[in-house]
GROMACS .gro file of C-alpha atoms in nm:
model
  348
    1GLN     CA    1  -0.433   1.426  -1.521
    2SER     CA    2  -0.419   1.102  -1.682
    3TRP     CA    3  -0.141   0.883  -1.753
    4THR     CA    4  -0.030   0.668  -2.061
    5VAL     CA    5   0.044   0.326  -2.062
    6VAL     CA    6   0.333   0.198  -2.314
    7PRO     CA    7   0.445  -0.158  -2.318
    8ASP     CA    8   0.831  -0.181  -2.233
    9PHE     CA    9   0.985  -0.516  -2.190
   10THR     CA   10   0.797  -0.833  -2.230
   11HIS     CA   11   0.902  -1.192  -2.168
   12HIS     CA   12   0.802  -1.534  -2.158
   13ALA     CA   13   0.946  -1.594  -1.790
   14HIS     CA   14   0.819  -1.928  -1.672
   15SER     CA   15   0.673  -2.266  -1.760
   16ALA     CA   16   0.415  -2.242  -1.528
   17SER     CA   17   0.191  -1.911  -1.381
   18LEU     CA   18   0.363  -1.661  -1.175
   19SER     CA   19   0.316  -1.692  -0.813
   20ALA     CA   20   0.521  -1.411  -0.656
   21VAL     CA   21   0.710  -1.100  -0.783
   22ALA     CA   22   0.917  -0.847  -0.606
   23VAL     CA   23   1.125  -0.507  -0.724
   24ASN     CA   24   1.434  -0.317  -0.580
   25ASN     CA   25   1.566  -0.023  -0.768
   26ARG     CA   26   1.726  -0.235  -1.048
   27TYR     CA   27   1.602  -0.584  -1.034
   28VAL     CA   28   1.261  -0.732  -1.112
   29VAL     CA   29   1.243  -1.097  -0.941
   30THR     CA   30   0.947  -1.341  -1.047
   31GLY     CA   31   0.870  -1.669  -0.854
   32SER     CA   32   0.677  -1.943  -1.017
   33ARG     CA   33   0.486  -2.304  -0.959
   34ASP     CA   34   0.768  -2.404  -1.167
   35GLU     CA   35   0.970  -2.386  -0.862
   36THR     CA   36   1.227  -2.096  -1.013
   37ILE     CA   37   1.303  -1.733  -0.947
   38GLN     CA   38   1.384  -1.551  -1.229
   39ILE     CA   39   1.574  -1.236  -1.232
   40TYR     CA   40   1.553  -0.946  -1.469
   41ASP     CA   41   1.770  -0.620  -1.520
   42MET     CA   42   1.520  -0.340  -1.571
   43LYS     CA   43   1.790  -0.090  -1.653
   44LYS     CA   44   1.944  -0.306  -1.928
   45LYS     CA   45   1.577  -0.470  -2.010
   46VAL     CA   46   1.724  -0.812  -2.011
   47GLU     CA   47   1.684  -1.149  -1.830
   48HIS     CA   48   1.962  -1.179  -1.606
   49GLY     CA   49   1.938  -1.539  -1.473
   50ALA     CA   50   1.746  -1.779  -1.238
   51LEU     CA   51   1.781  -1.899  -0.914
   52LEU     CA   52   1.721  -2.265  -0.852
   53GLN     CA   53   1.757  -2.322  -0.487
   54HIS     CA   54   1.382  -2.427  -0.401
   55ASN     CA   55   1.202  -2.753  -0.436
   56GLY     CA   56   0.824  -2.627  -0.456
   57THR     CA   57   0.642  -2.364  -0.570
   58ILE     CA   58   0.750  -2.010  -0.493
   59THR     CA   59   0.492  -1.834  -0.262
   60CYS     CA   60   0.690  -1.534  -0.165
   61LEU     CA   61   0.986  -1.261  -0.244
   62GLU     CA   62   1.099  -0.972  -0.096
   63PHE     CA   63   1.399  -0.729  -0.126
   64TYR     CA   64   1.603  -0.566   0.148
   65GLY     CA   65   1.738  -0.263  -0.018
   66THR     CA   66   1.992  -0.332  -0.279
   67ALA     CA   67   2.195  -0.585  -0.121
   68HIS     CA   68   1.968  -0.875  -0.012
   69LEU     CA   69   1.665  -1.045  -0.109
   70LEU     CA   70   1.439  -1.307   0.091
   71SER     CA   71   1.247  -1.581  -0.068
   72GLY     CA   72   1.001  -1.823   0.066
   73ALA     CA   73   0.844  -2.156  -0.106
   74GLU     CA   74   0.661  -2.437  -0.041
   75ASP     CA   75   0.930  -2.666   0.045
   76GLY     CA   76   0.906  -2.471   0.386
   77LEU     CA   77   1.268  -2.286   0.318
   78ILE     CA   78   1.350  -1.934   0.357
   79CYS     CA   79   1.662  -1.844   0.128
   80ILE     CA   80   1.843  -1.521   0.179
   81TRP     CA   81   2.052  -1.433  -0.132
   82ASN     CA   82   2.304  -1.171  -0.190
   83THR     CA   83   2.184  -0.954  -0.485
   84LYS     CA   84   2.531  -0.860  -0.602
   85ARG     CA   85   2.665  -1.196  -0.689
   86TRP     CA   86   2.331  -1.371  -0.676
   87GLU     CA   87   2.461  -1.599  -0.412
   88CYS     CA   88   2.251  -1.830  -0.180
   89LEU     CA   89   2.389  -1.704   0.160
   90LYS     CA   90   2.180  -1.903   0.399
   91SER     CA   91   1.876  -2.144   0.350
   92ILE     CA   92   1.657  -2.177   0.660
   93LYS     CA   93   1.405  -2.460   0.715
   94ALA     CA   94   1.163  -2.224   0.832
   95HIS     CA   95   0.808  -2.397   0.860
   96LYS     CA   96   0.719  -2.773   0.862
   97GLY     CA   97   0.464  -2.677   0.610
   98HIS     CA   98   0.447  -2.443   0.323
   99VAL     CA   99   0.602  -2.084   0.382
  100THR     CA  100   0.279  -1.880   0.285
  101SER     CA  101   0.426  -1.503   0.339
  102LEU     CA  102   0.730  -1.294   0.482
  103SER     CA  103   0.780  -0.953   0.551
  104ILE     CA  104   1.137  -0.774   0.636
  105HIS     CA  105   1.118  -0.504   0.920
  106PRO     CA  106   1.248  -0.160   0.791
  107SER     CA  107   1.576  -0.189   0.989
  108GLY     CA  108   1.674  -0.504   0.832
  109LYS     CA  109   1.731  -0.651   1.151
  110LEU     CA  110   1.403  -0.880   1.143
  111ALA     CA  111   1.184  -1.067   0.934
  112LEU     CA  112   0.845  -1.227   1.006
  113SER     CA  113   0.695  -1.523   0.810
  114VAL     CA  114   0.376  -1.743   0.834
  115GLY     CA  115   0.336  -2.109   0.735
  116THR     CA  116   0.079  -2.371   0.707
  117ASP     CA  117   0.208  -2.511   1.037
  118LYS     CA  118  -0.001  -2.256   1.179
  119THR     CA  119   0.306  -2.026   1.340
  120LEU     CA  120   0.434  -1.719   1.297
  121ARG     CA  121   0.788  -1.707   1.340
  122THR     CA  122   1.014  -1.394   1.392
  123TRP     CA  123   1.391  -1.429   1.259
  124ASN     CA  124   1.692  -1.246   1.356
  125LEU     CA  125   1.855  -1.121   1.032
  126VAL     CA  126   2.175  -1.024   1.189
  127GLU     CA  127   2.251  -1.382   1.313
  128GLY     CA  128   2.040  -1.556   1.054
  129ARG     CA  129   1.847  -1.769   1.319
  130SER     CA  130   1.510  -1.806   1.469
  131ALA     CA  131   1.407  -1.568   1.741
  132PHE     CA  132   1.044  -1.644   1.821
  133ILE     CA  133   0.776  -1.869   1.760
  134LYS     CA  134   0.420  -1.779   1.797
  135ASN     CA  135   0.130  -2.049   1.738
  136LEU     CA  136  -0.167  -1.944   1.557
  137LYS     CA  137  -0.522  -2.082   1.557
  138GLN     CA  138  -0.525  -2.128   1.192
  139ASN     CA  139  -0.300  -2.080   0.898
  140ALA     CA  140  -0.226  -1.716   0.816
  141HIS     CA  141  -0.149  -1.649   0.431
  142ILE     CA  142  -0.035  -1.276   0.434
  143ILE     CA  143   0.201  -1.120   0.695
  144LYS     CA  144   0.316  -0.721   0.646
  145TRP     CA  145   0.507  -0.470   0.864
  146SER     CA  146   0.390  -0.110   0.901
  147PRO     CA  147   0.649   0.141   0.711
  148ASP     CA  148   0.741   0.242   1.062
  149GLY     CA  149   0.798  -0.080   1.179
  150GLU     CA  150   0.604  -0.030   1.482
  151ARG     CA  151   0.336  -0.282   1.374
  152TYR     CA  152   0.246  -0.566   1.182
  153VAL     CA  153  -0.056  -0.751   1.049
  154THR     CA  154  -0.132  -1.103   0.981
  155VAL     CA  155  -0.413  -1.217   0.750
  156ILE     CA  156  -0.602  -1.551   0.818
  157THR     CA  157  -0.915  -1.602   0.520
  158ASN     CA  158  -1.106  -1.283   0.590
  159LYS     CA  159  -0.948  -1.154   0.910
  160VAL     CA  160  -0.702  -0.906   0.951
  161ASP     CA  161  -0.521  -0.909   1.320
  162ILE     CA  162  -0.332  -0.592   1.400
  163TYR     CA  163  -0.006  -0.658   1.614
  164LYS     CA  164   0.187  -0.399   1.840
  165LEU     CA  165   0.578  -0.458   1.805
  166ASP     CA  166   0.662  -0.389   2.137
  167THR     CA  167   0.392  -0.625   2.306
  168ALA     CA  168   0.351  -0.859   2.025
  169SER     CA  169  -0.026  -0.880   2.133
  170VAL     CA  170  -0.307  -0.819   1.902
  171THR     CA  171  -0.421  -0.478   1.932
  172GLY     CA  172  -0.741  -0.478   1.665
  173THR     CA  173  -0.879  -0.698   1.429
  174ILE     CA  174  -1.047  -0.614   1.074
  175THR     CA  175  -1.309  -0.849   0.932
  176THR     CA  176  -1.425  -0.847   0.600
  177GLU     CA  177  -1.688  -1.051   0.396
  178LYS     CA  178  -1.502  -1.204   0.149
  179ARG     CA  179  -1.151  -1.392   0.147
  180ILE     CA  180  -0.858  -1.134   0.142
  181SER     CA  181  -0.625  -1.171  -0.125
  182SER     CA  182  -0.389  -0.871  -0.088
  183LEU     CA  183  -0.334  -0.558   0.157
  184ARG     CA  184  -0.087  -0.276   0.169
  185PHE     CA  185  -0.012  -0.013   0.412
  186ILE     CA  186  -0.090   0.313   0.238
  187THR     CA  187   0.048   0.521   0.573
  188ASP     CA  188   0.175   0.382   0.926
  189SER     CA  189  -0.221   0.351   1.014
  190ILE     CA  190  -0.447   0.355   0.685
  191LEU     CA  191  -0.461  -0.003   0.529
  192ALA     CA  192  -0.577  -0.084   0.156
  193ILE     CA  193  -0.743  -0.411   0.128
  194THR     CA  194  -0.880  -0.629  -0.154
  195GLY     CA  195  -1.037  -0.973  -0.182
  196ASP     CA  196  -1.229  -1.216  -0.352
  197ASP     CA  197  -1.452  -0.893  -0.489
  198GLU     CA  198  -1.437  -0.601  -0.702
  199ILE     CA  199  -1.392  -0.359  -0.391
  200ILE     CA  200  -1.092  -0.179  -0.264
  201ARG     CA  201  -1.163  -0.102   0.099
  202PHE     CA  202  -0.936   0.146   0.324
  203TYR     CA  203  -0.931   0.081   0.680
  204SER     CA  204  -0.818   0.263   0.975
  205CYS     CA  205  -0.534   0.064   1.202
  206ASP     CA  206  -0.618   0.255   1.520
  207SER     CA  207  -0.984   0.213   1.505
  208GLN     CA  208  -1.037  -0.072   1.282
  209LYS     CA  209  -1.309   0.107   1.108
  210CYS     CA  210  -1.349   0.140   0.703
  211LEU     CA  211  -1.273   0.477   0.585
  212CYS     CA  212  -1.439   0.407   0.240
  213GLU     CA  213  -1.464   0.138  -0.034
  214PHE     CA  214  -1.538   0.173  -0.378
  215LYS     CA  215  -1.560  -0.099  -0.692
  216ALA     CA  216  -1.241  -0.086  -0.896
  217HIS     CA  217  -1.300  -0.405  -1.115
  218ASP     CA  218  -1.565  -0.616  -1.278
  219ASN     CA  219  -1.382  -0.934  -1.125
  220ARG     CA  220  -1.194  -1.026  -0.796
  221ILE     CA  221  -0.870  -0.825  -0.688
  222LYS     CA  222  -0.578  -1.029  -0.721
  223ASP     CA  223  -0.330  -0.797  -0.585
  224ILE     CA  224  -0.262  -0.433  -0.500
  225TYR     CA  225   0.061  -0.192  -0.479
  226SER     CA  226   0.098   0.179  -0.391
  227PHE     CA  227   0.383   0.433  -0.401
  228GLU     CA  228   0.429   0.811  -0.373
  229ARG     CA  229   0.531   1.019  -0.682
  230GLU     CA  230   0.561   1.391  -0.693
  231GLY     CA  231   0.384   1.412  -0.347
  232GLN     CA  232   0.090   1.204  -0.458
  233HIS     CA  233  -0.021   0.854  -0.348
  234VAL     CA  234  -0.079   0.616  -0.643
  235ILE     CA  235  -0.287   0.298  -0.603
  236VAL     CA  236  -0.211  -0.005  -0.856
  237THR     CA  237  -0.456  -0.280  -0.870
  238ALA     CA  238  -0.456  -0.627  -1.076
  239SER     CA  239  -0.741  -0.804  -1.132
  240SER     CA  240  -0.866  -1.148  -1.279
  241ASP     CA  241  -1.064  -0.919  -1.541
  242GLY     CA  242  -0.701  -0.894  -1.736
  243TYR     CA  243  -0.691  -0.520  -1.617
  244ILE     CA  244  -0.431  -0.326  -1.463
  245LYS     CA  245  -0.532   0.026  -1.297
  246VAL     CA  246  -0.357   0.316  -1.174
  247TRP     CA  247  -0.531   0.534  -0.950
  248ASN     CA  248  -0.457   0.856  -0.736
  249LEU     CA  249  -0.588   0.880  -0.401
  250ASP     CA  250  -0.598   1.222  -0.211
  251LEU     CA  251  -0.580   1.123   0.169
  252ASN     CA  252  -0.733   1.453   0.270
  253LYS     CA  253  -1.021   1.335   0.073
  254ILE     CA  254  -1.049   0.967   0.110
  255LYS     CA  255  -1.411   0.920   0.148
  256ASP     CA  256  -1.415   1.069  -0.217
  257GLU     CA  257  -1.386   0.807  -0.499
  258LEU     CA  258  -1.013   0.755  -0.637
  259SER     CA  259  -0.968   0.912  -0.966
  260LEU     CA  260  -0.840   0.689  -1.263
  261LEU     CA  261  -0.488   0.784  -1.407
  262CYS     CA  262  -0.484   0.486  -1.674
  263GLU     CA  263  -0.572   0.142  -1.721
  264VAL     CA  264  -0.461  -0.150  -1.951
  265ASN     CA  265  -0.632  -0.475  -2.058
  266THR     CA  266  -0.339  -0.733  -2.049
  267LYS     CA  267  -0.571  -0.985  -2.147
  268ALA     CA  268  -0.399  -1.237  -1.924
  269ARG     CA  269  -0.532  -1.393  -1.581
  270LEU     CA  270  -0.350  -1.200  -1.321
  271THR     CA  271  -0.202  -1.342  -1.033
  272CYS     CA  272   0.061  -1.103  -0.884
  273LEU     CA  273   0.161  -0.734  -0.917
  274ALA     CA  274   0.462  -0.517  -0.841
  275VAL     CA  275   0.593  -0.157  -0.970
  276TRP     CA  276   0.918  -0.080  -1.068
  277LEU     CA  277   1.013   0.266  -1.048
  278ASP     CA  278   1.268   0.408  -1.287
  279GLU     CA  279   1.482   0.632  -1.103
  280ALA     CA  280   1.583   0.857  -1.405
  281SER     CA  281   1.240   0.954  -1.431
  282GLU     CA  282   1.201   1.078  -1.110
  283THR     CA  283   1.172   1.475  -1.051
  284LYS     CA  284   1.478   1.628  -0.916
  285GLU     CA  285   1.252   1.803  -0.627
  286ASN     CA  286   1.108   1.428  -0.531
  287SER     CA  287   1.479   1.274  -0.521
  288SER     CA  288   1.606   1.579  -0.310
  289LYS     CA  289   1.347   1.525  -0.052
  290ALA     CA  290   1.406   1.149  -0.053
  291ALA     CA  291   1.754   1.211  -0.002
  292THR     CA  292   1.683   1.424   0.288
  293SER     CA  293   1.452   1.208   0.453
  294SER     CA  294   1.651   0.902   0.442
  295GLN     CA  295   1.969   1.069   0.521
  296ALA     CA  296   1.915   1.025   0.899
  297ASN     CA  297   1.873   0.648   0.894
  298GLU     CA  298   2.105   0.581   0.589
  299ASP     CA  299   2.438   0.499   0.797
  300GLU     CA  300   2.233   0.243   1.014
  301LYS     CA  301   2.115   0.063   0.712
  302SER     CA  302   2.430   0.040   0.560
  303SER     CA  303   2.598  -0.099   0.876
  304ILE     CA  304   2.300  -0.353   0.913
  305VAL     CA  305   2.378  -0.452   0.532
  306LYS     CA  306   2.761  -0.481   0.584
  307LYS     CA  307   2.709  -0.671   0.908
  308ASN     CA  308   2.441  -0.886   0.761
  309LYS     CA  309   2.678  -0.991   0.486
  310VAL     CA  310   2.961  -1.057   0.696
  311CYS     CA  311   2.779  -1.290   0.909
  312TRP     CA  312   2.595  -1.470   0.686
  313THR     CA  313   2.879  -1.530   0.467
  314ASP     CA  314   3.119  -1.646   0.726
  315LYS     CA  315   2.864  -1.919   0.818
  316SER     CA  316   2.803  -2.038   0.497
  317GLU     CA  317   3.082  -1.957   0.260
  318LYS     CA  318   3.150  -2.301   0.157
  319THR     CA  319   2.810  -2.424   0.119
  320ALA     CA  320   2.726  -2.085  -0.051
  321LYS     CA  321   2.929  -2.174  -0.336
  322ARG     CA  322   2.813  -2.531  -0.357
  323LYS     CA  323   2.441  -2.423  -0.362
  324ARG     CA  324   2.451  -2.105  -0.577
  325LYS     CA  325   2.258  -2.239  -0.895
  326ILE     CA  326   2.233  -1.947  -1.121
  327THR     CA  327   2.192  -1.994  -1.480
  328PRO     CA  328   2.265  -1.685  -1.694
  329GLU     CA  329   2.144  -1.887  -2.017
  330ARG     CA  330   1.789  -1.979  -2.068
  331GLN     CA  331   1.949  -2.334  -2.220
  332LYS     CA  332   2.112  -2.432  -1.906
  333LEU     CA  333   1.777  -2.347  -1.711
  334GLU     CA  334   1.571  -2.567  -1.926
  335VAL     CA  335   1.814  -2.862  -1.873
  336GLN     CA  336   1.739  -2.838  -1.519
  337LEU     CA  337   1.374  -2.776  -1.511
  338GLN     CA  338   1.380  -3.123  -1.757
  339LYS     CA  339   1.575  -3.303  -1.464
  340LYS     CA  340   1.336  -3.176  -1.190
  341LYS     CA  341   1.007  -3.302  -1.411
  342LYS     CA  342   1.201  -3.654  -1.451
  343LYS     CA  343   1.257  -3.673  -1.084
  344ARG     CA  344   0.895  -3.602  -0.993
  345ASN     CA  345   0.786  -3.815  -1.265
  346SER     CA  346   0.968  -4.104  -1.154
  347SER     CA  347   0.888  -4.061  -0.775
  348ALA     CA  348   0.558  -4.021  -0.865
   0.00000   0.00000   0.00000
């Protein structure tokens, strides 16, 4: 089986390199060193606007469902956005240094963040406040929840610490030779890890042993993404060599090499990657399966979203209107960017 790659939508998004990207069922958002977040409506294939809340490189972006987006940046802030009106519901001074990574619990009630102040912080998203602070020995640059929310991992240089939610203690550690650039939970217990080399490695969270590894690119792998489609696990990798490659992973034959579905040479120095799945192209069978499996917790998620919306909006309704800075027109964004540049130049 092989796939065909067809260019669909291209846009010169930022005045500096991209540093983060996230997707939900409709939007793609990109963060950059130019301190802005750009929004793209993928159903209409148009630029939707920009968010200018942060003063610093955007380091992390993550959607929760269709209603909320969390963003983190080098200004130490985590911003919570309503994706219906693109309002900043709450701006939290999360870390004394940079926010390096954040991850939202599958329930939507909690989020974790790490920063250059050597702390791991737990956030109560229902009330929009800090719930717990853990001091780390070094700065972590990646944090991620497992799909079931029972464990989470932090990455410090070339070391992955695996934590259990109920005890908040380290249950195992994975160490690689090179610095880790990206990781992804393939299942609740299998991690795909890439770093400053050309190799993808799959590890068991339970035994911390490497299940398999293979060379995927000719240069370092910058980011990795995975999703399930028609019952198969699909791995997508982006490398500094300019290639995006799409692989088929058979979990029953994980020790065998992944089969390449397609590849494309972007002729660009890739920095980050996300996959937007067009729901309209999903098969009826796959949609029915997803609907059945998610029916059990759909009501709970809906109530969480509603609860979050009411709580956050009530607390910051006045400031949200004042802080909301969305510029649907490119011209307005350029004016704002010029002002920021002048401000930085004058302060320097």
